[in-house]
mmCIF file of C-alpha atoms in Angstrom:
data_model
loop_
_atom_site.group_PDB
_atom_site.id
_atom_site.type_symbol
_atom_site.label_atom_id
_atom_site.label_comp_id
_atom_site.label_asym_id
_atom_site.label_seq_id
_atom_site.Cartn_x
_atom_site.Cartn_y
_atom_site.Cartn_z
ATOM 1 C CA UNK W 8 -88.114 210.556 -50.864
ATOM 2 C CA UNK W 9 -86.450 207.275 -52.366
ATOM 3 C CA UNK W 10 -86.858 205.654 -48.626
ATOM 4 C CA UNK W 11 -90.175 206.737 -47.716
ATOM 5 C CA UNK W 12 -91.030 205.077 -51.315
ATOM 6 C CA UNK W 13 -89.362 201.714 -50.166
ATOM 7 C CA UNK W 14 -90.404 202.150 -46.489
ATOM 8 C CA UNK W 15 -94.423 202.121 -48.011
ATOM 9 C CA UNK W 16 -93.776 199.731 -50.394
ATOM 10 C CA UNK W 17 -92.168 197.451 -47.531
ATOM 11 C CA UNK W 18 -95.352 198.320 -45.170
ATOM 12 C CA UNK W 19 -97.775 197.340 -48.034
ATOM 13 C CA UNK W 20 -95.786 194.138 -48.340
ATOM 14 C CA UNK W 21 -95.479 193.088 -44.814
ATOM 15 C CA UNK W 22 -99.717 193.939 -44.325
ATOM 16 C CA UNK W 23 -100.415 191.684 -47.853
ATOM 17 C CA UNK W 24 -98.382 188.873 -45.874
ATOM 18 C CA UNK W 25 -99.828 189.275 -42.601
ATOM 19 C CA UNK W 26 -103.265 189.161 -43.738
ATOM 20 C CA UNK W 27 -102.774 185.373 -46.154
ATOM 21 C CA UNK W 28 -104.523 182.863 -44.407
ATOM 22 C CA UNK W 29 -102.460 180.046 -42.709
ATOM 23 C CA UNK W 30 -100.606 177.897 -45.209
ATOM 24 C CA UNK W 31 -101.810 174.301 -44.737
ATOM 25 C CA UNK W 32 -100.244 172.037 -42.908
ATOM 26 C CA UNK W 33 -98.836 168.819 -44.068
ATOM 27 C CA UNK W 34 -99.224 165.825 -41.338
ATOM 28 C CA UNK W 35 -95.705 163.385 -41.556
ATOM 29 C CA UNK W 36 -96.279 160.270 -39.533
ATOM 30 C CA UNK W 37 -96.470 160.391 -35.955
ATOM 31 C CA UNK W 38 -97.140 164.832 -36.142
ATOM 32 C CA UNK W 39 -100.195 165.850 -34.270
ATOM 33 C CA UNK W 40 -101.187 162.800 -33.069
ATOM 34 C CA UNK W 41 -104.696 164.216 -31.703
ATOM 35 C CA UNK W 42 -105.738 164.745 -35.203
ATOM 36 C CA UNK W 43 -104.235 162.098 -37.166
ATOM 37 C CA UNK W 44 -105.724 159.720 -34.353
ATOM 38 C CA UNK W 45 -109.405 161.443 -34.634
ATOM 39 C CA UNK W 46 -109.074 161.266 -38.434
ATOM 40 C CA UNK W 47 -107.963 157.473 -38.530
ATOM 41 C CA UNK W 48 -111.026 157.233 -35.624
ATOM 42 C CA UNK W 49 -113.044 158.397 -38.130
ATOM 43 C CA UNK W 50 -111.948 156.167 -40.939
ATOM 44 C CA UNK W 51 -112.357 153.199 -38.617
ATOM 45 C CA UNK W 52 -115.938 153.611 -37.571
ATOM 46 C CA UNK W 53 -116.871 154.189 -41.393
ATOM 47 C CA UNK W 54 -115.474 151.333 -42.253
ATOM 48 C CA UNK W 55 -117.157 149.224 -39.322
ATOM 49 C CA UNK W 56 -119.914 150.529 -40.318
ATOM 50 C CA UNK W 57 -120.009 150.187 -43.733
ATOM 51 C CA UNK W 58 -119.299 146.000 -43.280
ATOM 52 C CA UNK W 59 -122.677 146.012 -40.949
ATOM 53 C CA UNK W 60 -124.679 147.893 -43.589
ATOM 54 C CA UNK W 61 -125.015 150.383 -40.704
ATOM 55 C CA UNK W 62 -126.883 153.641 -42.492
ATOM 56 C CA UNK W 63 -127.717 155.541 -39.364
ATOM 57 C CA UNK W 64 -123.966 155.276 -38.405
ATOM 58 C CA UNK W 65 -122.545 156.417 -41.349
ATOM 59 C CA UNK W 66 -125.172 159.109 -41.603
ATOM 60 C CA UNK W 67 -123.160 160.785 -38.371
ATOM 61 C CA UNK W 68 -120.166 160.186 -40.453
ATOM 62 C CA UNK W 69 -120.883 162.830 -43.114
ATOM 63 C CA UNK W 70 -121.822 166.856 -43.077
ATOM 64 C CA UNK W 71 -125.196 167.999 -43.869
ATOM 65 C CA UNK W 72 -123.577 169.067 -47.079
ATOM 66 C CA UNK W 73 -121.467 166.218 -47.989
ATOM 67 C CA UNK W 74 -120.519 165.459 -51.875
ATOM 68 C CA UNK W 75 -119.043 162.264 -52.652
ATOM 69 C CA UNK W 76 -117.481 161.723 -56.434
ATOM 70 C CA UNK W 77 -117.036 158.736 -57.937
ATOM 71 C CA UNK W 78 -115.363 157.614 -61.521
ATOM 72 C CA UNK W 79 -118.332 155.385 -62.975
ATOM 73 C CA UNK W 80 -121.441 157.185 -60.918
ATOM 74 C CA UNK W 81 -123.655 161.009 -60.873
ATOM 75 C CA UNK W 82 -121.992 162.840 -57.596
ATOM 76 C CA UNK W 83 -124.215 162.582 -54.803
ATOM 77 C CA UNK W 84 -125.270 165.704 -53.010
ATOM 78 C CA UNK W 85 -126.183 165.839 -49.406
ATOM 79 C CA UNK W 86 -126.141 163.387 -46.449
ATOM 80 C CA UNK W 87 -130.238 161.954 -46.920
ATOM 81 C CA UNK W 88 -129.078 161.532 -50.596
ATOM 82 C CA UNK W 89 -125.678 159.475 -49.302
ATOM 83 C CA UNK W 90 -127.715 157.446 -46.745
ATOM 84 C CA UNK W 91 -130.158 156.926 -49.337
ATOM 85 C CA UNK W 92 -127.326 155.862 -51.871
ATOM 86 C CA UNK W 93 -125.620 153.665 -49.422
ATOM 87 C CA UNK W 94 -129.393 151.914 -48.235
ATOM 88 C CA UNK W 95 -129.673 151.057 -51.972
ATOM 89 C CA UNK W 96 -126.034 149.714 -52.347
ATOM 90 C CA UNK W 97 -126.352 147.593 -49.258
ATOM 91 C CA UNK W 98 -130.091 146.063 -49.947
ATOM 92 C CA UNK W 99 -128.579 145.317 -53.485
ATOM 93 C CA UNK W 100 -125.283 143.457 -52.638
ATOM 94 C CA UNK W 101 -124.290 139.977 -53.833
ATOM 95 C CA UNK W 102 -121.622 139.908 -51.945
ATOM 96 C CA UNK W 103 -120.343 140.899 -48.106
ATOM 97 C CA UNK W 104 -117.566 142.848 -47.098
ATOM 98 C CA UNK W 105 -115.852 140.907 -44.574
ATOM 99 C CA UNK W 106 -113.050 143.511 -43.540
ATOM 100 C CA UNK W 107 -111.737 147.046 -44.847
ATOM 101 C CA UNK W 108 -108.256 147.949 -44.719
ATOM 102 C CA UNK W 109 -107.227 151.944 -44.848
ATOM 103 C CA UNK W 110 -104.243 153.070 -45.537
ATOM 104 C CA UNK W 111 -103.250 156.655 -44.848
ATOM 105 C CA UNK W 112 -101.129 158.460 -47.054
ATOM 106 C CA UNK W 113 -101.184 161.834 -46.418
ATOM 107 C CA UNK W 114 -102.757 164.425 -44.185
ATOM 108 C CA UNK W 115 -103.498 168.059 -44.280
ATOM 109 C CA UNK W 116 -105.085 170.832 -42.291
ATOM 110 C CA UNK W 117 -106.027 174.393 -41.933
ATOM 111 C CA UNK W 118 -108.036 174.939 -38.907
ATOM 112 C CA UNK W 119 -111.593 173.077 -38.918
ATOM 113 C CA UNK W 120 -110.595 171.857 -42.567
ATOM 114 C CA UNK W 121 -108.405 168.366 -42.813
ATOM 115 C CA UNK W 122 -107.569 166.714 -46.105
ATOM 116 C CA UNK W 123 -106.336 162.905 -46.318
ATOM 117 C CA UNK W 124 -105.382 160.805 -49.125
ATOM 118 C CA UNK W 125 -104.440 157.418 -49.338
ATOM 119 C CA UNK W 126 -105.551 153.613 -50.568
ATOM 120 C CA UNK W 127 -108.404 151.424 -49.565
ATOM 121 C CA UNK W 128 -109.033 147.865 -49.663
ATOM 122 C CA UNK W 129 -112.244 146.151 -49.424
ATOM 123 C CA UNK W 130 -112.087 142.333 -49.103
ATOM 124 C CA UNK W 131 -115.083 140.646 -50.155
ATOM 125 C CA UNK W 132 -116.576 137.394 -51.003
ATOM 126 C CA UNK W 133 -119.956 135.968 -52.353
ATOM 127 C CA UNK W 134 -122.910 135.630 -50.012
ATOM 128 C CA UNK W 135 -123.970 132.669 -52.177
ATOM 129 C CA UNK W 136 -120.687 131.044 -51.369
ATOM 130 C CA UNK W 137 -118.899 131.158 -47.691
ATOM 131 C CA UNK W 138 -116.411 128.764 -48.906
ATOM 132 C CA UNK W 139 -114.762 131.582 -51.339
ATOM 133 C CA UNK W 140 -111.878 133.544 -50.213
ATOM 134 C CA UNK W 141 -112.221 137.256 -50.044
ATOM 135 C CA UNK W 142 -111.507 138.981 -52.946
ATOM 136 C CA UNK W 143 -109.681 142.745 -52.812
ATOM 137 C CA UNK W 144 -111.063 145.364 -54.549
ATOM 138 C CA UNK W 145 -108.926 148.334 -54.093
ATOM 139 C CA UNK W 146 -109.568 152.484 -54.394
ATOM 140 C CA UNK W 147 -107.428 155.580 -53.754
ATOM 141 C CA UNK W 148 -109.540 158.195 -52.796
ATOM 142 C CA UNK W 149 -109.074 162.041 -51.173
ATOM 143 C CA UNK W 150 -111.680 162.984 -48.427
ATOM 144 C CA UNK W 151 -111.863 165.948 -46.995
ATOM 145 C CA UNK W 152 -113.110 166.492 -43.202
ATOM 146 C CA UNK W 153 -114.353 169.198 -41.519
ATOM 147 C CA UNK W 154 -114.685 169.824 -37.519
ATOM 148 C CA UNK W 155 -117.823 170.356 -36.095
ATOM 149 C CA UNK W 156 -118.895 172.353 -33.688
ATOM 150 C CA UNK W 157 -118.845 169.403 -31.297
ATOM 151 C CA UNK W 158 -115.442 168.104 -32.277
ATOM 152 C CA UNK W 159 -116.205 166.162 -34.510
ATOM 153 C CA UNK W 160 -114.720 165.253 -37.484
ATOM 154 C CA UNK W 161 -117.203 164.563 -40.579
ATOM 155 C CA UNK W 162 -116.508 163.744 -44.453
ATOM 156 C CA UNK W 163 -117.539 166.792 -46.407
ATOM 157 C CA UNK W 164 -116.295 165.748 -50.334
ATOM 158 C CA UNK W 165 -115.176 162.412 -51.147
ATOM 159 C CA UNK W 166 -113.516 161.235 -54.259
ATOM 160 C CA UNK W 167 -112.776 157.553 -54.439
ATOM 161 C CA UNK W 168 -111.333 155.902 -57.666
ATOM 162 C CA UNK W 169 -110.419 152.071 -58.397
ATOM 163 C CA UNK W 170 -107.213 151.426 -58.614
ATOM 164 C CA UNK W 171 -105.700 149.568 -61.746
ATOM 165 C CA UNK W 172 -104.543 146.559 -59.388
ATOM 166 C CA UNK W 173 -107.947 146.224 -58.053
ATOM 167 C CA UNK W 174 -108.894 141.930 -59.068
ATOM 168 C CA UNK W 175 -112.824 143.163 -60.023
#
């Protein structure tokens, strides 16, 4: 009677186990390079398209759904609102961003979800003045990616926060 007790109790246990979803996977430098390569992809064409002002490129950049959260602004829901967001932050700019360096932290998956954290750096100088240096204004920031049904991988929720050595 004891064992049959135990024998359930281990059944129970092993089913509640086999039925958790996949623990996510942390990325260490040079692990699947496919999707550390796709994500870094990804962070590179934002990035050349953010220094061109390019909206409809960054719209293909983001889910239909994205939210992106920042410290000092109201989240913004939705990719028209984020292409709307980024048309009025580009048309309003004093200055240029003359390059964008990412720096990739960490990275996480679980199936069509990816996680990645790390530090930005956007160097940028005065459109009044092409003589001044670029200045660095720097952010860490989490963004989490999901895979499309076409591959892809888009920015679903961003969170972006200066960082205290930032010179702005």
């Amino acid at each position: 009677m004891l064992l049959d007790r135990h024998l359930a109790t281990m059944g129970l246990v092993v089913s509640l186990v086999a039925c958790q979803p996949a623990a996510p996977q942390t990325l260490p430098n040079g692990a699947e390079p496919a999707l550390r390569a796709a994500i870094q992809a990804a962070d590179e064409a934002w990035s050349t398209a953010y220094i061109a002002a390019d909206t409809a490129a960054m719209r293909r950049l983001y889910t239909s759904d994205v939210v992106s959260m920042q410290a000092d602004a109201p989240d913004i829901i939705g990719v028209d609102a984020m292409v709307r967001d980024l048309a009025r932050g580009f048309a309003g700019r004093t200055d240029t961003t003359v390059r964008i360096d990412t720096r990739m932290e960490t990275l996480e998956h679980s199936g069509d979800l990816a996680w990645e954290t790390g530090h930005v750096t956007l160097f940028m100088r005065s459109r009044e003045s092409a003589d001044t240096g670029a200045q660095p204004h720097r952010f860490k920031y989490i963004t989490f990616w999901q895979r499309g049904t076409d591959g892809q991988w888009r920015i679903r929720r961003d969170l972006g926060v200066g960082d205290p050595a930032s010179t702005h």
